Coordinates of C-alpha atoms in Angstrom, one line a residue:
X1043 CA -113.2 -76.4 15.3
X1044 CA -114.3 -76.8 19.0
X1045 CA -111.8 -74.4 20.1
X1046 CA -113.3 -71.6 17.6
X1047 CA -116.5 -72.5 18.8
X1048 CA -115.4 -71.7 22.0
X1049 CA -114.7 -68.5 20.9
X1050 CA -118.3 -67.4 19.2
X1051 CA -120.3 -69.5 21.6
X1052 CA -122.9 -67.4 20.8
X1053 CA -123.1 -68.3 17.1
X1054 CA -122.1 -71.8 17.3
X1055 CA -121.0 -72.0 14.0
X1056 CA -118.4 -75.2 13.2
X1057 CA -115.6 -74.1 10.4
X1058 CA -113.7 -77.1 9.2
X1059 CA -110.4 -76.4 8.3
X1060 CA -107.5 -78.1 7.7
X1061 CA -103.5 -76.9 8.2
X1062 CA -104.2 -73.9 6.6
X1063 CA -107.8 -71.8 4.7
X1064 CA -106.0 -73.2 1.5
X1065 CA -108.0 -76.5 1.8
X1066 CA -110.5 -74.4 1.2
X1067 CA -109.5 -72.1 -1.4
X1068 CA -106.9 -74.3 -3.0
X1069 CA -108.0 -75.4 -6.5
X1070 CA -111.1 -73.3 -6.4
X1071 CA -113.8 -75.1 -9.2
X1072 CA -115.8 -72.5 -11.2
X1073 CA -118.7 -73.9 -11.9
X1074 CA -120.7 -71.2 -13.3
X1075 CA -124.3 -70.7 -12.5
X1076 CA -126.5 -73.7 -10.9
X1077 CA -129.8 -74.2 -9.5
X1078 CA -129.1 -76.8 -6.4
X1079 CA -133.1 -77.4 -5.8
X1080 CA -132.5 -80.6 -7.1
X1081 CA -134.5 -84.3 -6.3
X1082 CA -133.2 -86.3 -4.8
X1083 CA -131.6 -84.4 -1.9
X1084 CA -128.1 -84.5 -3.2
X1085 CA -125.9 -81.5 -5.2
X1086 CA -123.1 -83.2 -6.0
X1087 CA -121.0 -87.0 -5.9
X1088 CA -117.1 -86.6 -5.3
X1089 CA -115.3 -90.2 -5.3
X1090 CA -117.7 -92.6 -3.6
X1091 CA -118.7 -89.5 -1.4
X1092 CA -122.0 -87.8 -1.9
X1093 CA -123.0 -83.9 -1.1
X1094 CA -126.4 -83.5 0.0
X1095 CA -128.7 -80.6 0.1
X1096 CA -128.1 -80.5 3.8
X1097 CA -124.9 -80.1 3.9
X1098 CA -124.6 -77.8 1.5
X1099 CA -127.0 -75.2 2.9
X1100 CA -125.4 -75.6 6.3
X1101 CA -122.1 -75.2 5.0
X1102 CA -123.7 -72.3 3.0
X1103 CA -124.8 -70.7 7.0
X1104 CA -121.7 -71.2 8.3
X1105 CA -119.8 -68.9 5.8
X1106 CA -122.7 -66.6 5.8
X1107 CA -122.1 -66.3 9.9
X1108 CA -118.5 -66.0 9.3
X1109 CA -118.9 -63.2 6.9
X1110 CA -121.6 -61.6 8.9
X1111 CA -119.2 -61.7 12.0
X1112 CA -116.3 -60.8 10.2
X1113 CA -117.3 -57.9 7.7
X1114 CA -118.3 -54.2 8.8
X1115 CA -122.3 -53.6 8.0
X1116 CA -122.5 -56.8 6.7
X1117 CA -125.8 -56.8 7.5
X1118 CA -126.4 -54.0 5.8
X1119 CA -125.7 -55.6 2.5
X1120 CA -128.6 -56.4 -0.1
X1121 CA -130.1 -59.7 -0.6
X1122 CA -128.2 -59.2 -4.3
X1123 CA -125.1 -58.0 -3.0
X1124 CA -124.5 -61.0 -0.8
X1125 CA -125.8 -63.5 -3.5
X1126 CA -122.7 -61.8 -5.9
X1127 CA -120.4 -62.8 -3.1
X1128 CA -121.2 -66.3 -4.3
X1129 CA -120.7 -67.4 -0.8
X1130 CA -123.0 -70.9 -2.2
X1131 CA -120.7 -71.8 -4.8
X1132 CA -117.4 -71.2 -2.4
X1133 CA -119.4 -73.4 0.0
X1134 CA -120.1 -76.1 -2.5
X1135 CA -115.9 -75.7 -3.3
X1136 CA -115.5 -76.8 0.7
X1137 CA -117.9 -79.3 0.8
X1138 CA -116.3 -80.7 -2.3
X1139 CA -112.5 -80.5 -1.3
X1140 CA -113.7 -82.3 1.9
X1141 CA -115.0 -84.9 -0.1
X1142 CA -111.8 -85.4 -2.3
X1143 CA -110.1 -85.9 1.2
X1144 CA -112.5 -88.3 2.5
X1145 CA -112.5 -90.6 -0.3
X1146 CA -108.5 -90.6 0.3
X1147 CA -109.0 -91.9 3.8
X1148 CA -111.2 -94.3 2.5
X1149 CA -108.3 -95.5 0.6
X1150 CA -105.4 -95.0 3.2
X1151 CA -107.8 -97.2 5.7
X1152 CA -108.2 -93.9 8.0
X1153 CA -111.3 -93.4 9.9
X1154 CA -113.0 -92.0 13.1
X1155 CA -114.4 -94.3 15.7
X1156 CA -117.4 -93.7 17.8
X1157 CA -115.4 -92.9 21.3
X1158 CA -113.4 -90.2 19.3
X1159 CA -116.0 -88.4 18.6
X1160 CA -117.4 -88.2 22.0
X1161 CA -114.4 -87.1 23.8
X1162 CA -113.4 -84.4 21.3
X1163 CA -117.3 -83.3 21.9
X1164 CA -116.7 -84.2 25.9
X1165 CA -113.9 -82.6 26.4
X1166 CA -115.5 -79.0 25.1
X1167 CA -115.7 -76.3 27.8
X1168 CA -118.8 -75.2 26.0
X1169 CA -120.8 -78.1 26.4
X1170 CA -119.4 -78.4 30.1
X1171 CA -121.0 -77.5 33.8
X1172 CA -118.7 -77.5 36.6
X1173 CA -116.4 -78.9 34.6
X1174 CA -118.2 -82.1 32.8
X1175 CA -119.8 -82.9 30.3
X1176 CA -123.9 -81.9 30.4
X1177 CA -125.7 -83.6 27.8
X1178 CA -128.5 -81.8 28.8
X1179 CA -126.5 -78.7 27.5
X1180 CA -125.4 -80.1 24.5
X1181 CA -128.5 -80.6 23.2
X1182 CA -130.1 -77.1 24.3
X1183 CA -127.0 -75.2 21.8
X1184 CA -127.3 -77.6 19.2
X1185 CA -131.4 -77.1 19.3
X1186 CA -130.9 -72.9 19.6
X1187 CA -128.7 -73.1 16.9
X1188 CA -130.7 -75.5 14.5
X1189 CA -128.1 -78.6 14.9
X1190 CA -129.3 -81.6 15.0
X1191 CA -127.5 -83.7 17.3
X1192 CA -126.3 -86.3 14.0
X1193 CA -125.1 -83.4 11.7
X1194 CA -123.4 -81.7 14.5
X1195 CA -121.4 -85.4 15.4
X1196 CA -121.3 -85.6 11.4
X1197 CA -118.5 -82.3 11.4
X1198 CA -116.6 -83.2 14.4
X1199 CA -116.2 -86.7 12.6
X1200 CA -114.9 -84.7 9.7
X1201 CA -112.8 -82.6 11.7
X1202 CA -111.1 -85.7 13.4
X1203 CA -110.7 -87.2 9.9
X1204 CA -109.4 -84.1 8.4
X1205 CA -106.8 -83.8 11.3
X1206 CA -105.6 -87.1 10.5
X1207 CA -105.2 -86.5 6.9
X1208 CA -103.1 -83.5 7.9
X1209 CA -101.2 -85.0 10.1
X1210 CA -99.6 -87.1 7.5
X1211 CA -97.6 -84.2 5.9
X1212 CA -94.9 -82.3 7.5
X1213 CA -96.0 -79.3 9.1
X1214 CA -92.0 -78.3 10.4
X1215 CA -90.1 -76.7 8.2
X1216 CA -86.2 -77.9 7.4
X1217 CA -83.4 -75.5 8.1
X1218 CA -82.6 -75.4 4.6
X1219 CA -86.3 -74.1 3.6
X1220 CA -86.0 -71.4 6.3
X1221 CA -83.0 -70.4 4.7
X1222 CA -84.0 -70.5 1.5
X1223 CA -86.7 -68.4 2.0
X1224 CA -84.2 -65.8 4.9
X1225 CA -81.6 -65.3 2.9
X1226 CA -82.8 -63.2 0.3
X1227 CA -84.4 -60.7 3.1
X1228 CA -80.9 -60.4 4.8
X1229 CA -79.3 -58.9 1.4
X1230 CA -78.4 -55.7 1.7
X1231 CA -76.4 -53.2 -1.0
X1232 CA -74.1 -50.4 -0.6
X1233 CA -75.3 -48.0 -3.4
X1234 CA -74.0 -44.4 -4.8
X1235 CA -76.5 -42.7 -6.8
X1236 CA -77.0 -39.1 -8.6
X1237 CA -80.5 -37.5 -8.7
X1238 CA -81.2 -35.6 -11.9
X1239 CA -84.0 -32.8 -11.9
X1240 CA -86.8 -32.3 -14.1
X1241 CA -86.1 -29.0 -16.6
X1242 CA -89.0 -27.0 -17.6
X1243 CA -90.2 -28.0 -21.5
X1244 CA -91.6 -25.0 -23.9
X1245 CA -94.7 -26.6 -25.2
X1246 CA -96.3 -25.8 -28.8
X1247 CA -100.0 -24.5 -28.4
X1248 CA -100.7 -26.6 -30.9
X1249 CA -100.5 -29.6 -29.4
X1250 CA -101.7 -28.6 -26.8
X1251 CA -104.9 -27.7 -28.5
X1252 CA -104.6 -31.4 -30.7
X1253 CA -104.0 -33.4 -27.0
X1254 CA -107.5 -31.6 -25.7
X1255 CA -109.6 -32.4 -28.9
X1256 CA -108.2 -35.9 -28.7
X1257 CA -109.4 -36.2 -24.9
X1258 CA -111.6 -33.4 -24.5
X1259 CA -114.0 -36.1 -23.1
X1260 CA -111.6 -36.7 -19.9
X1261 CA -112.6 -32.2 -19.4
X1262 CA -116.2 -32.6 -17.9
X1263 CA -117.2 -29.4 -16.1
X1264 CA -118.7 -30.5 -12.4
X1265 CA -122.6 -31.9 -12.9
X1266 CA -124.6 -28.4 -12.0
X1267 CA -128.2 -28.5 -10.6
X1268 CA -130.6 -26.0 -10.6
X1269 CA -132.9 -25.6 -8.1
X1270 CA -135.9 -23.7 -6.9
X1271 CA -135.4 -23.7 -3.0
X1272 CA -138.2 -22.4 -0.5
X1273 CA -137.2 -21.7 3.3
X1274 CA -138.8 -21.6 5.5
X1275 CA -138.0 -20.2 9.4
X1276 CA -140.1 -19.5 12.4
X1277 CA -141.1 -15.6 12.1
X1278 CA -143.7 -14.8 14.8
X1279 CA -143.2 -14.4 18.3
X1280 CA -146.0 -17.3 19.8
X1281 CA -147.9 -16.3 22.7
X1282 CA -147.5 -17.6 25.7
X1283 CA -151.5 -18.9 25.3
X1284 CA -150.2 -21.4 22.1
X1285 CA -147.2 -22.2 24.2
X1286 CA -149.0 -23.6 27.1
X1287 CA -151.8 -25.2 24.6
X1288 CA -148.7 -27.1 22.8
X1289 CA -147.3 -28.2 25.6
X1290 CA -150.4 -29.4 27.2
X1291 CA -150.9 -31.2 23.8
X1292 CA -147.6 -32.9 24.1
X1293 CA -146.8 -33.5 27.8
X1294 CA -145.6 -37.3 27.4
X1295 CA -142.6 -35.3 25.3
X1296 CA -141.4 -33.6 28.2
X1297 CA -140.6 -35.6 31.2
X1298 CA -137.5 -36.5 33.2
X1299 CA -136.7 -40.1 34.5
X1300 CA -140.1 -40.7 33.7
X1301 CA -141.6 -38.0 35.1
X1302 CA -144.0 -35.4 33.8
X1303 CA -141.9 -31.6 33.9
X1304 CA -143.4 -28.4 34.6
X1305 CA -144.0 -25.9 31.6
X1306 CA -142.0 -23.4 33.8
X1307 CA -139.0 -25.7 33.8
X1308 CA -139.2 -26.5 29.8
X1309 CA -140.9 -23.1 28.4
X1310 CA -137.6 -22.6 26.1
X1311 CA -137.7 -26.4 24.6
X1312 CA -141.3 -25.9 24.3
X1313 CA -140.7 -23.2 22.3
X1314 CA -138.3 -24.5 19.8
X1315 CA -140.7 -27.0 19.0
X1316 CA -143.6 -25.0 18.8
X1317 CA -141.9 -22.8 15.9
X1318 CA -140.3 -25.5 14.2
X1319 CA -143.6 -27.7 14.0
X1320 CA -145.6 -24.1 12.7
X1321 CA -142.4 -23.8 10.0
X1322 CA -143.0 -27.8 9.2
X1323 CA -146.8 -27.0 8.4
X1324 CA -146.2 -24.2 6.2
X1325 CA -143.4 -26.1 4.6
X1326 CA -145.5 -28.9 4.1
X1327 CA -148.8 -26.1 2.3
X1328 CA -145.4 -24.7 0.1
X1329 CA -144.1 -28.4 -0.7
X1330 CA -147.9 -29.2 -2.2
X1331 CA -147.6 -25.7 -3.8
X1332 CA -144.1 -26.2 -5.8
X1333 CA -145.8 -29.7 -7.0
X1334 CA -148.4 -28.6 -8.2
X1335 CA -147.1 -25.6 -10.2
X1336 CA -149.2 -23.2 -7.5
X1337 CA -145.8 -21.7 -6.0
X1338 CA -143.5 -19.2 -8.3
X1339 CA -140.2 -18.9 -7.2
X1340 CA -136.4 -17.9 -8.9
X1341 CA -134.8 -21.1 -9.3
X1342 CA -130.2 -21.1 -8.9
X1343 CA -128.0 -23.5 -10.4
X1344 CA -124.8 -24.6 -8.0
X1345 CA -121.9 -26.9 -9.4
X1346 CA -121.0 -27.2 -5.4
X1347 CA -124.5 -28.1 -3.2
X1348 CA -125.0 -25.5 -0.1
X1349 CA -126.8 -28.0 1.4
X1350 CA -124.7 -30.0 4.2
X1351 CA -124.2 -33.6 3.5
X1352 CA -127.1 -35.6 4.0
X1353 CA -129.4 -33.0 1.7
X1354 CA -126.3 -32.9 -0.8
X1355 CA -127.1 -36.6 -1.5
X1356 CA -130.6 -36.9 -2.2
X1357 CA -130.7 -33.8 -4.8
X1358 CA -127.8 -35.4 -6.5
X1359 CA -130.1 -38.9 -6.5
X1360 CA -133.0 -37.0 -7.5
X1361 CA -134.8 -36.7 -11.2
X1362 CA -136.0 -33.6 -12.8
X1363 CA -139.0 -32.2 -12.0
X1364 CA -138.7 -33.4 -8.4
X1365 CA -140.1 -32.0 -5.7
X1366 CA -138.5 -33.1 -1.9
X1367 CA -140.7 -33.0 1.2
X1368 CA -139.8 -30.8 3.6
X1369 CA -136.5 -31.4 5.1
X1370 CA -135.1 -29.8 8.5
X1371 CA -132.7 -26.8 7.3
X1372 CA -130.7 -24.8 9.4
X1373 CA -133.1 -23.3 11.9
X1374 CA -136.2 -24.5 10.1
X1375 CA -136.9 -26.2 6.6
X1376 CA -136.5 -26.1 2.9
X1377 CA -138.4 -27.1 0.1
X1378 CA -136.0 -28.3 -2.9
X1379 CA -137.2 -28.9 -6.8
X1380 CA -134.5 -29.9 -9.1
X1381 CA -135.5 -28.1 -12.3
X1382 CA -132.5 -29.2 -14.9
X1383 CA -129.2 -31.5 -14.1
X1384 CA -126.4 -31.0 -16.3
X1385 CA -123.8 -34.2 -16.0
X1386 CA -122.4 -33.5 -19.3
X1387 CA -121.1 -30.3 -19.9
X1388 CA -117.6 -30.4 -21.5
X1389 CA -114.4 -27.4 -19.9
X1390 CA -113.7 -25.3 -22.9
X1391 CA -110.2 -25.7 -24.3
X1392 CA -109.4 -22.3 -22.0
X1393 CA -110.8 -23.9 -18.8
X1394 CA -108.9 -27.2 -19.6
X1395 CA -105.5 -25.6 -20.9
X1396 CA -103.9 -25.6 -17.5
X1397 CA -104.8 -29.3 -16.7
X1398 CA -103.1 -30.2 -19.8
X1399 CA -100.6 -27.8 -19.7
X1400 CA -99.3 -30.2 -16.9
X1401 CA -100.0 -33.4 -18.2
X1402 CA -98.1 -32.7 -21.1
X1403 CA -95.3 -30.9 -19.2
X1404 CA -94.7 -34.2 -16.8
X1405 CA -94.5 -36.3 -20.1
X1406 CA -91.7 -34.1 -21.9
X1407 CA -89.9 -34.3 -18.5
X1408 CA -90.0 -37.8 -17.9
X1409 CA -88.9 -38.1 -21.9
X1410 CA -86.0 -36.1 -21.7
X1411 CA -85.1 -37.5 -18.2
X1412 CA -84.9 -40.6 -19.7
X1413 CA -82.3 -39.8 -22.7
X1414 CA -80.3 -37.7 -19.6
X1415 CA -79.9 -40.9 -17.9
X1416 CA -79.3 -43.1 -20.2
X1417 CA -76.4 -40.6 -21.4
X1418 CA -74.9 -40.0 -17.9
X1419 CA -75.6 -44.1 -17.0
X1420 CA -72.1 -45.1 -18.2
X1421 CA -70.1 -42.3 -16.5
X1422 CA -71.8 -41.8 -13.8
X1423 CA -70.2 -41.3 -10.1
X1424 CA -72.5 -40.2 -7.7
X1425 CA -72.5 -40.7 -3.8
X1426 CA -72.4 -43.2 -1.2
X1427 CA -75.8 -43.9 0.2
X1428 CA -74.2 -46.4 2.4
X1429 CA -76.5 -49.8 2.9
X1430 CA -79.9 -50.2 1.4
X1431 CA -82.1 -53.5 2.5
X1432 CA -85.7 -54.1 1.8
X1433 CA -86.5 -53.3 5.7
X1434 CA -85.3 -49.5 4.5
X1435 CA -87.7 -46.6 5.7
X1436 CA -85.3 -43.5 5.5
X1437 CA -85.0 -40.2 3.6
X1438 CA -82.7 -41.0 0.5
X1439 CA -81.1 -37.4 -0.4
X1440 CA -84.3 -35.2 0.5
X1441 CA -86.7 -37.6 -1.7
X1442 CA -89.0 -38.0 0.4
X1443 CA -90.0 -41.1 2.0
X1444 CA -92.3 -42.5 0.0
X1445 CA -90.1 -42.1 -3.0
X1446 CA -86.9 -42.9 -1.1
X1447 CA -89.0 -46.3 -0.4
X1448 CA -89.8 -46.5 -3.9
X1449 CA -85.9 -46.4 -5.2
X1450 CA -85.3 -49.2 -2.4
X1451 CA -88.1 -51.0 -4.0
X1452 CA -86.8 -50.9 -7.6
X1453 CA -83.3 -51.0 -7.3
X1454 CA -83.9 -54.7 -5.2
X1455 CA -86.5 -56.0 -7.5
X1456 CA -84.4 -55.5 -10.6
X1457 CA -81.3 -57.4 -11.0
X1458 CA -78.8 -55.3 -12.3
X1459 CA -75.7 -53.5 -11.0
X1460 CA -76.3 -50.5 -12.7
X1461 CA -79.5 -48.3 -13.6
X1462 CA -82.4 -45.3 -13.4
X1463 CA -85.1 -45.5 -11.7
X1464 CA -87.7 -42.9 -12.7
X1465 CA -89.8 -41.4 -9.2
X1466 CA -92.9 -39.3 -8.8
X1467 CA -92.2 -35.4 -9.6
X1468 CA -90.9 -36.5 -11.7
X1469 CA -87.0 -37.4 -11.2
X1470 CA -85.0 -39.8 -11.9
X1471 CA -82.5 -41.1 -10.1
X1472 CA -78.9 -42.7 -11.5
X1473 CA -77.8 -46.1 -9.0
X1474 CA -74.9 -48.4 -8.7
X1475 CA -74.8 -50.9 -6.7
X1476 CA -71.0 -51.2 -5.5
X1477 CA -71.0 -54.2 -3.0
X1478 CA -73.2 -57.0 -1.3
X1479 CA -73.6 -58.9 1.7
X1480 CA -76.0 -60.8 3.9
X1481 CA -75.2 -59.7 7.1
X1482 CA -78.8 -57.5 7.6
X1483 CA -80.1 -58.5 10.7
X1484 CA -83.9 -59.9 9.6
X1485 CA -86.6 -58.4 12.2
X1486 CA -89.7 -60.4 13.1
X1487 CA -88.2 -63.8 12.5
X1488 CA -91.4 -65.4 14.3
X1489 CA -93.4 -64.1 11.9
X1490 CA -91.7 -64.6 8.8
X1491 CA -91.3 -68.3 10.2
X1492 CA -94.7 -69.1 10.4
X1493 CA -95.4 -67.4 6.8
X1494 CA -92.7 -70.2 5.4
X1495 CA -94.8 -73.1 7.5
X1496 CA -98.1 -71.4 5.9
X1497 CA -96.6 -71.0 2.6
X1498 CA -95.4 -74.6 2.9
X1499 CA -98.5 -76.4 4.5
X1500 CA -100.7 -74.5 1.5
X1501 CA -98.5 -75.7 -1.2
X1502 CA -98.8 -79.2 -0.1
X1503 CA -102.7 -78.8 0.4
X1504 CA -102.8 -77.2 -3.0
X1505 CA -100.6 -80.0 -4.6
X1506 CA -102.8 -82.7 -2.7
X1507 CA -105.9 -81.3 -3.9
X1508 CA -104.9 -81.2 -7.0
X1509 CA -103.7 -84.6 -7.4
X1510 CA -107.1 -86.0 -6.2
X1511 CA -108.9 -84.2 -8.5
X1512 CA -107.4 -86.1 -10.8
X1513 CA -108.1 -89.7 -9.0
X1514 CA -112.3 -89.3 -8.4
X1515 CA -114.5 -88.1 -10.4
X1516 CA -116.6 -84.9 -9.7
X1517 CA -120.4 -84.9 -10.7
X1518 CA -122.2 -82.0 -10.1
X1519 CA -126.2 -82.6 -10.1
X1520 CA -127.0 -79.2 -11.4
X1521 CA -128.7 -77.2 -14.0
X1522 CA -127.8 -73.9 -15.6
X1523 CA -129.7 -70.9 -15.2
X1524 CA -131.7 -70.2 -18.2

C-alpha cells in the first residue's frame, strides 16, 4: 500500500490488497440492490467484524480514484453510468472479504501492534523530509486528502494484518507445478495436411427469394433524411469604413503578447471576421424564418450526410420538424430543418439479392466442403508442414496468417490425430498429425512463471475465501430498493 501511495502521491489513495486482486474479486457476493443509509452507522457484520458507513464510503473513494486514474475520460462518464459500474457494491465485496480475513486472525492469535504501525508509516518516503519522518507532513496529506489521522492508521493496520495472513501460504511455486503447467506449451507436432477449395454452387431463385422473405428484416435500406438546408456565405465586398468601425469595435481581439495590433497589420483577419459575423446575422433572421414557417425553400433527402462529422451527428440526433441554429459551414453557415427521417425502409428483394446471393453461396460451400472432407479424411496424404507449436505465427500454404494461426489453433485444441478444420473463405483444410515431442523451446519463461505464481496465489485466495464464508456468518444491514 505505502509503496503505491508513493507512486500517486498526489491522490493519496490506500488500496489494500493481498497476494494477488483475487482477494478482492474472489467469491464476489451479489447482493442485488441496497440502500446503505442505514442507522446506526454500520452496513454490514462479517464474523465478529463489523462494516461501518465509513468504511464503506471510503473504500467506495478509493475505487472511484482508481477508476478515475485508470480509465480514459473517466470523468467524462455520467453520474448513471458510473453508478451501473456498481463500483459500491464491489467495494462492499472488499470490505467484506477483509473482514472474513480478520476474523481468521482473530482466531489464529495474529495481530498488529502499535510500533508496527508506526514504522511501516515512518519508514514512507512520502511522509519523509530530509529523510525522516515529519509528523507535521503527515498530517498536512492526510488533512488534503480527507484522512483522518485514525482511519488512515486503521488501513495500514489492515495492510500489516493482511500481509501476515498472506504470508502463511506458499507464494513459490514447486518444480513439479512449473512443469505441469510448461510442458504442455513445449508440445509441438509435425503435421501433413491437404487444402481443399470451395467450388461455386448453382443456387435455385427460389430460395433465394424464400431466404429474403424469411429475413427480409436483416435488408434495411440506410436511414435517409430530408432536409431543407439554407447557406449562407459572405457576398459583398465591405468597405474599408465598416472594416475600421469593426475593428475599432473589437480591438481587445486583436493583439499580440498582450499587445494592442495595428488595423494595417490585421486588415485581412479583420476581414474574415467581419464577413463571417454579417453571414452569422443573416443566418441567425433565416434560422427564425425556417421556424416560423416565414422561409420557403426545396428541401433534399441524403441516405449519406454532406455535412462533415460534427453536423452529421446532430441531424442524425435530431427530431422532425427541427430547426438547428446556425452552424459554421464551409466558408460561412447553414441553416438545417429535418423535414422527414426514414429508419425503416426495407431493400427490395432486387436490392438485397446480391447480399444473399453470398450468404447462401458460403453456406452450400462450407456444406459440400464438409462431405469432401469427410470423404477424403480416411485416405488422405497430403504434405509435410514440418513442426507446428502454439507460439506458431507463419504462412501455412498461402493461407494467410490469420487463418494459418487459426489451423494452429484448432488442430492443438482438439485432441485428435486426424481431422478438418474448416477456415474463413471458406476452405477447409485436411490434417494429420504424424509425430510429437516436447522439445519447443518455451519463450518468455519469466513471464509465464509469474502467471503460475498468480494463478497459484489466486487459487489459494479463492479457496480461503471460500472456506471462511462458510465459518462466519454474513449480515448485511440493508434494504431493497422498492
Amino acid at each position: 500500500m505505502i509503496s503505491w501511495m508513493q507512486k500517486h502521491k498526489k491522490y493519496l489513495v490506500v488500496t489494500i490488497w493481498i497476494s494477488t486482486v483475487a482477494f478482492v474479486a474472489a467469491g464476489m457476493i451479489g447482493w442485488g440492490q441496497y440502500n446503505f443509509s442505514l442507522a446506526g452507522g454500520s452496513v454490514a457484520k462479517v464474523g465478529q467484524i463489523s462494516i461501518s458507513q465509513e468504511e464503506l464510503a471510503r473504500e467506495h473513494k478509493q475505487l472511484l480514484d482508481i477508476y478515475s486514474q485508470s480509465i480514459p475520460n473517466f470523468k467524462d462518464l455520467s453520474e448513471k453510468e458510473i453508478k451501473a459500474l456498481g463500483l459500491e457494491h464491489n467495494a462492499l465485496n472488499v470490505l467484506i472479504n477483509q473482514a472474513l480475513l480478520k476474523n481468521f486472525a482473530l482466531d489464529l492469535g495474529l495481530g498488529v501492534s502499535d510500533s508496527e504501525i508506526v514504522a511501516e508509516i515512518q519508514k514512507s518516503e512520502l511522509f519523509q523530509r530530509d529523510g525522516h519522518f515529519d509528523e507535521g507532513l503527515y498530517k498536512k496529506l492526510l488533512q488534503e486528502n480527507n484522512f483522518r489521522p485514525a482511519a488512515f492508521e486503521d488501513n495500514v493496520k489492515n495492510t500489516l494484518l493482511l500481509k501476515k495472513i498472506a504470508s502463511l501460504f506458499p507464494q513459490a511455486i514447486t518444480p513439479l507445478e512449473q512443469e505441469s503447467f510448461m510442458l504442455p506449451l513445449s508440445l509441438q507436432d509435425r503435421v501433413r495436411i491437404e487444402v481443399l477449395e470451395p467450388k461455386e454452387i448453382p443456387l435455385k431463385e427460389e430460395s433465394l427469394r424464400v431466404y429474403y422473405n424469411d429475413h427480409k428484416q436483416d435488408y434495411k435500406k440506410p436511414t435517409s433524411y430530408t432536409l431543407v438546408s439554407v447557406q449562407v456565405t459572405p457576398k459583398e465586398t465591405p468597405k474599408e469604413s465598416d472594416l475600421k468601425s469593426y475593428f475599432n469595435k473589437h480591438k481587445e481581439q486583436y493583439t499580440l503578447q498582450g499587445k494592442p495590433q495595428e488595423f494595417s497589420k490585421v486588415e485581412k483577419q479583420v476581414r474574415q471576421d467581419y464577413n463571417s459575423d454579417r453571414a452569422k446575422e443573416q443566418a441567425l433572421k433565416d434560422y427564425l424564418a425556417l421556424k416560423k414557417g416565414q422561409l420557403k425553400a426545396e428541401s433534399e433527402t441524403f441516405t449519406t450526410l454532406p455535412y462533415g462529422e460534427d453536423i452529421n451527428k446532430k441531424i442524425e440526433s435530431m427530431r422532425v420538424g427541427e430547426v438547428l441554429k446556425p452552424l459554421p459551414y464551409k466558408e460561412g453557415w447553414v441553416v438545417l430543418k429535418l423535414v422527414a427521417k426514414n429508419a425503416s425502409a426495407l431493400e427490395s428483394f432486387a436490392e438485397a439479392r446480391a447480399k444473399i446471393v453470398q450468404i447462401l453461396q458460403i453456406e452450400a460451400q462450407i456444406k459440400e466442403l464438409k462431405k469432401e472432407a469427410l470423404q477424403k479424411l480416411p485416405t488422405f496424404k497430403g504434405s509435410d508442414i514440418g513442426l507446428l507449436n502454439l507460439d506458431f505465427k507463419g504462412n501455412i500454404h498461402d493461407l494467410g496468417k490469420k487463418p494459418s494461426k487459426a489451423l494452429v489453433d484448432y488442430i492443438f485444441k482438439h485432441p485428435y490425430q486426424e481431422g478438418f478444420a474448416l477456415l474463413e473463405g471458406p476452405r477447409a483444410v485436411l490434417y494429420k498429425v504424424y509425430a510429437q515431442d516436447f522439445k519447443h523451446q518455451v519463450k518468455n519463461t519469466a513471464y509465464l512463471q509469474q502467471m503460475v505464481q498468480n494463478l497459484k496465489a489466486q487459487a489459494l485466495d479463492g479457496a480461503l475465501i471460500a472456506m471462511l464464508k462458510q465459518r462466519y456468518k454474513i449480515t448485511l444491514y440493508a434494504r431493497s430498493h422498492p
